[in-house]
Coordinates of C-alpha atoms in Angstrom, one line a residue:
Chain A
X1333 CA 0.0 0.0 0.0
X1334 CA 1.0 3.7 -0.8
X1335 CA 2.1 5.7 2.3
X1336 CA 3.1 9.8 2.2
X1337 CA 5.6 11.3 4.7
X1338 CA 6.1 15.1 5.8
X1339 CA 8.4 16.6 7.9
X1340 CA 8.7 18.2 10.0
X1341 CA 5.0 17.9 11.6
X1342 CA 5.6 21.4 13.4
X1343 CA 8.1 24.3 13.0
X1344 CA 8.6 28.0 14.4
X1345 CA 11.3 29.7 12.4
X1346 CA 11.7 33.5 12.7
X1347 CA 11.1 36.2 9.7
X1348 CA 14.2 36.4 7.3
X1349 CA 15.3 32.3 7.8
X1350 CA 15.7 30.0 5.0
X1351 CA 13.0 26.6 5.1
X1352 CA 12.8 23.4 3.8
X1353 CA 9.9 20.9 3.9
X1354 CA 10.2 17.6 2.7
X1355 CA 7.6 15.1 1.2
X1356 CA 7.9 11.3 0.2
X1357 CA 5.8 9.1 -0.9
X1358 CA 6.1 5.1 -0.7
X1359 CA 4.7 2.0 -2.4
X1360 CA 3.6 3.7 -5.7
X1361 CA 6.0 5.0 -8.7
X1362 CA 5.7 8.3 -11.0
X1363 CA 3.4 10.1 -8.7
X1364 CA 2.2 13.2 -9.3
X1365 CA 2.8 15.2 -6.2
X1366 CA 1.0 18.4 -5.0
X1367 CA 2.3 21.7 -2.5
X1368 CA -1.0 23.0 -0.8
X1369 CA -0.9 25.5 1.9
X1370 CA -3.7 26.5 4.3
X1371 CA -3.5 29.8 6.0
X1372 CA -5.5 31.4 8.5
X1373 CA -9.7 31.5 7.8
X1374 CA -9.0 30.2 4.2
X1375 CA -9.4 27.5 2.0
X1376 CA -6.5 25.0 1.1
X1377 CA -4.5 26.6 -1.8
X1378 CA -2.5 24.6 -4.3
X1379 CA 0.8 26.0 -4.5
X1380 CA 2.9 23.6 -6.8
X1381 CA 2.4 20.6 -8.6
X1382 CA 5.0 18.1 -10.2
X1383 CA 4.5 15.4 -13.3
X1384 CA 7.7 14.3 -12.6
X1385 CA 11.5 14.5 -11.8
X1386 CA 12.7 17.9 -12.2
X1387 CA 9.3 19.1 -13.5
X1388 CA 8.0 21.7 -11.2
X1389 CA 4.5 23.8 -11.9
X1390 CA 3.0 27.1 -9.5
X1391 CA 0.3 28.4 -9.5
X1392 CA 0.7 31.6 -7.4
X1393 CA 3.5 33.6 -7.1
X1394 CA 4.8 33.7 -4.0
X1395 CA 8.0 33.8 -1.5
X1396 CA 8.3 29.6 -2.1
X1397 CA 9.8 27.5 -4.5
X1398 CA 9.5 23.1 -4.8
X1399 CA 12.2 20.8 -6.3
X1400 CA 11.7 17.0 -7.0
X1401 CA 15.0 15.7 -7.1
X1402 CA 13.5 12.1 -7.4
X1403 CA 10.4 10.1 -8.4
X1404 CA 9.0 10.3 -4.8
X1405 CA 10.5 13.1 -3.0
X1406 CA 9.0 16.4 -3.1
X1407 CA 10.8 19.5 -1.4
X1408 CA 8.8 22.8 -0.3
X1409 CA 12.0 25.6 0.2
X1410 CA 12.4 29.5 1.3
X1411 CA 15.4 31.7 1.2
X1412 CA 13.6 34.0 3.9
X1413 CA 10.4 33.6 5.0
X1414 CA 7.5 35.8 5.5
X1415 CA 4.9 36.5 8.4
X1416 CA 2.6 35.6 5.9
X1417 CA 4.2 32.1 4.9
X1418 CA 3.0 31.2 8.0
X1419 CA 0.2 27.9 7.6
X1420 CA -0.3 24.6 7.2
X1421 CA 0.9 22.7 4.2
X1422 CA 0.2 19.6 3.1
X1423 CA 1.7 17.6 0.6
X1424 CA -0.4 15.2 -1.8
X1425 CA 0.1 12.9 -4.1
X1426 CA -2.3 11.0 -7.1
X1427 CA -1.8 8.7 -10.2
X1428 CA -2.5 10.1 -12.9
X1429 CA -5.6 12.8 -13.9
X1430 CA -7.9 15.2 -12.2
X1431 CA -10.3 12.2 -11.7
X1432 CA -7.7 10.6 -9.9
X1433 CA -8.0 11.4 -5.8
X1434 CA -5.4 12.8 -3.8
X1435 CA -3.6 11.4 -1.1
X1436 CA -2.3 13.8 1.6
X1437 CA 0.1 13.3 4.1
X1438 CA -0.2 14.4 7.7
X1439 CA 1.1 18.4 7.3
X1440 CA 3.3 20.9 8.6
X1441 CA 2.2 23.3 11.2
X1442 CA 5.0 26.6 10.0
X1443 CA 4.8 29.5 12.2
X1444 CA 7.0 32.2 10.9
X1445 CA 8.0 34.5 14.2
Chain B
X985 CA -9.2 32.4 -10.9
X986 CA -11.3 29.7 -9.8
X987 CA -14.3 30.3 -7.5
X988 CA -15.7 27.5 -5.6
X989 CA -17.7 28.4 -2.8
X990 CA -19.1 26.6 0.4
X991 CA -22.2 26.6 2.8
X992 CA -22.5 26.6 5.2
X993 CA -19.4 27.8 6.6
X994 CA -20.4 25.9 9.9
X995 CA -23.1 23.2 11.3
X996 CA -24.7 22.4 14.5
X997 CA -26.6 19.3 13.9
X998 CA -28.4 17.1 16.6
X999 CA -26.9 13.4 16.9
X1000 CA -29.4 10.9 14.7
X1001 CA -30.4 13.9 12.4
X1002 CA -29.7 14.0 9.0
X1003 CA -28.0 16.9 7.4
X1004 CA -26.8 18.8 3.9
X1005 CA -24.7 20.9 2.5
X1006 CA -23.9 22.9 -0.4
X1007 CA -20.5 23.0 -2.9
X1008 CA -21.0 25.6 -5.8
X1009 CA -18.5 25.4 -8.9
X1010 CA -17.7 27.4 -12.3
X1011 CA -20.5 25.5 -14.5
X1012 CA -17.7 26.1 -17.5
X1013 CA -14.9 23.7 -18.0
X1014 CA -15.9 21.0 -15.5
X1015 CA -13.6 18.2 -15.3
X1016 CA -14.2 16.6 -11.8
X1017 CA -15.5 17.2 -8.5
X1018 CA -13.8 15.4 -5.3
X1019 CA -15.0 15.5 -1.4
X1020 CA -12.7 14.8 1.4
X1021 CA -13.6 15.2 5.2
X1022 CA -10.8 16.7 7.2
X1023 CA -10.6 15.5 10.8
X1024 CA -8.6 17.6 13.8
X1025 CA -5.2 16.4 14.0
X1026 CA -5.7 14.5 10.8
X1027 CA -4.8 14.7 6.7
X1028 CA -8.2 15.0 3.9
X1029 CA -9.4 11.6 3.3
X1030 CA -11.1 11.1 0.1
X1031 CA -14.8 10.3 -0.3
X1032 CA -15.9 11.0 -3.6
X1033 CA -14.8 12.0 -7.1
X1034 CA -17.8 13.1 -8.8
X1035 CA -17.2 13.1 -12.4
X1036 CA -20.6 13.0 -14.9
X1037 CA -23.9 15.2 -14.6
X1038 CA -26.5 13.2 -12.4
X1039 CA -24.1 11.7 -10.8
X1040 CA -24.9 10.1 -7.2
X1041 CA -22.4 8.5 -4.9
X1042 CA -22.7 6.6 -1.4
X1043 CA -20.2 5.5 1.1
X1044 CA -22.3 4.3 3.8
X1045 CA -24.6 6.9 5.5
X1046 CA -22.4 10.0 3.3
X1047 CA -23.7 10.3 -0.2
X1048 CA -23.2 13.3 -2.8
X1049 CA -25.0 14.5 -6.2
X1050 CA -23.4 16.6 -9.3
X1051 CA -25.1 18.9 -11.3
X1052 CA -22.2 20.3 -13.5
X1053 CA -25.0 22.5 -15.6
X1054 CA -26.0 24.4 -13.2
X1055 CA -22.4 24.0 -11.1
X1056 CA -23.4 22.4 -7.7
X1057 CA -23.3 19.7 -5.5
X1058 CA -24.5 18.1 -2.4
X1059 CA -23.6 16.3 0.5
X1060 CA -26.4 14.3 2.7
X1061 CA -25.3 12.7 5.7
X1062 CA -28.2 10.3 6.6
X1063 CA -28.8 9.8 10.9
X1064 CA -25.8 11.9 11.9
X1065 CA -22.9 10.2 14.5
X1066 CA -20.3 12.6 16.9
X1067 CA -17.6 10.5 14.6
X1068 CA -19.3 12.3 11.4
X1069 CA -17.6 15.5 13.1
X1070 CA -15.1 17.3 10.9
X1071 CA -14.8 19.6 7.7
X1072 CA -16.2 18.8 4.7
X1073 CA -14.2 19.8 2.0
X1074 CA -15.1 20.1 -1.7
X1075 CA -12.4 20.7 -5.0
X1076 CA -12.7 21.4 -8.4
X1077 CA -10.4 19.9 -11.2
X1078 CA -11.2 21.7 -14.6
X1079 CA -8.2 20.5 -16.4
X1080 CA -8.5 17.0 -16.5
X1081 CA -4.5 16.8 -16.7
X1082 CA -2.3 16.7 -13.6
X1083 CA -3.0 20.3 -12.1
X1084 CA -4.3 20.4 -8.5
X1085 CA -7.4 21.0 -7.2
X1086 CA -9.4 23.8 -6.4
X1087 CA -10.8 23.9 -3.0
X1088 CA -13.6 25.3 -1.0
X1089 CA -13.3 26.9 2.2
X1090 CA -15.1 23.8 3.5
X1091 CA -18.0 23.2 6.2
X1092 CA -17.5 22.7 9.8
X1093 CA -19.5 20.0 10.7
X1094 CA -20.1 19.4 14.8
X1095 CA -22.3 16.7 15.7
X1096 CA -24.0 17.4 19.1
X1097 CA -24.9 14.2 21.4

């Protein structure tokens, strides 16, 4: 069976500080893996979204940037954050289409100081 | 920019009561419609990808309709338990291809015993 990692689960970093938030998935191969963030009193927001290795799509601009360095690792990064990074993000992953369903893993509580 | 839109924003619903609510979508473009519920201290979980006009899906006491024409769905959750508790959230796919989801705000569902 197909199982999704995040870490860390929480994190405080202060204003100005670099971050890095890492996503793998297990069990399935060629995923196509999803940045969403949820900030305070709104909706989950897609951020990113990868086809594959190396292949990195946004959708807002934004302070953030994502990597996939390989088939199931997905990397969320900052060179200084922003109070208003601050959220939850989740990471996702699905086969192939938008009738596929996402699977998310268990999040990252980032409270920028 | 996408526009889906939830209601209501939060529930009170008596314990063995049945209950709806109400995911509005862009009636163009329509691709796919997916509900997850989103317990406290857990990730989405997947209930439904609604695809075709008319459609009607069940898992269990939960069901959901689709009417793409008019762009709206609903969820009916039949005789209401405290473990039916969470946030109900619905997303829009318009491309079909591999590009994330579009999410409602969701609806804050609190089942009192």
């Amino acid at each position: 069976s197909q199982t999704i990692h995040q870490w860390p689960a929480t994190l405080v970093q202060p204003v100005g500080s670099p971050l890095s938030l890492e996503c793998t998935v297990e069990g399935t191969s060629n995923p196509n893996l999803y940045w969403y963030r949820q900030a305070a009193g709104r909706g989950l927001q897609l951020l990113f979204y990868s086809v594959g290795i190396g292949q990195i799509s946004s959708e807002v601009p934004q302070n953030l940037s994502a990597s996939r360095p390989q088939d199931r690792q997905f990397i969320l990064s900052s060179k200084k954050l922003l109070l208003s990074d601050s959220g939850f993000y989740l990471c996702a992953w699905s086969k192939d289409r938008g009738t596929d369903t996402q699977y998310f893993g268990p999040g990252t509580r980032l409270t920028v100081l | 920019i996408l526009n889906v839109e939830q209601s209501p924003q939060s529930l009170h619903v008596q314990e063995g009561d049945s209950t709806n609510f109400t995911c509005s979508f862009p009636s163009s473009n329509f691709y796919a419609l997916h509900w997850y519920r989103w317990e406290t201290a857990k990730s989405p979980e997947a209930l439904f990808v609604m695809t075709l006009n008319g459609d009607e899906k069940k898992k269990g006491r939960i069901s959901a309709t689709l009417n793409t024409k008019e762009g709206y769905s609903y969820l009916y959750i039949k005789g209401s338990q405290p473990e039916d508790s969470a946030t109900y959230l619905c997303a829009f796919n318009s491309g079909g291809g591999a590009d994330g989801l579009t999410f409602g705000k969701g609806t804050h569902l609190i089942i009192q015993p």
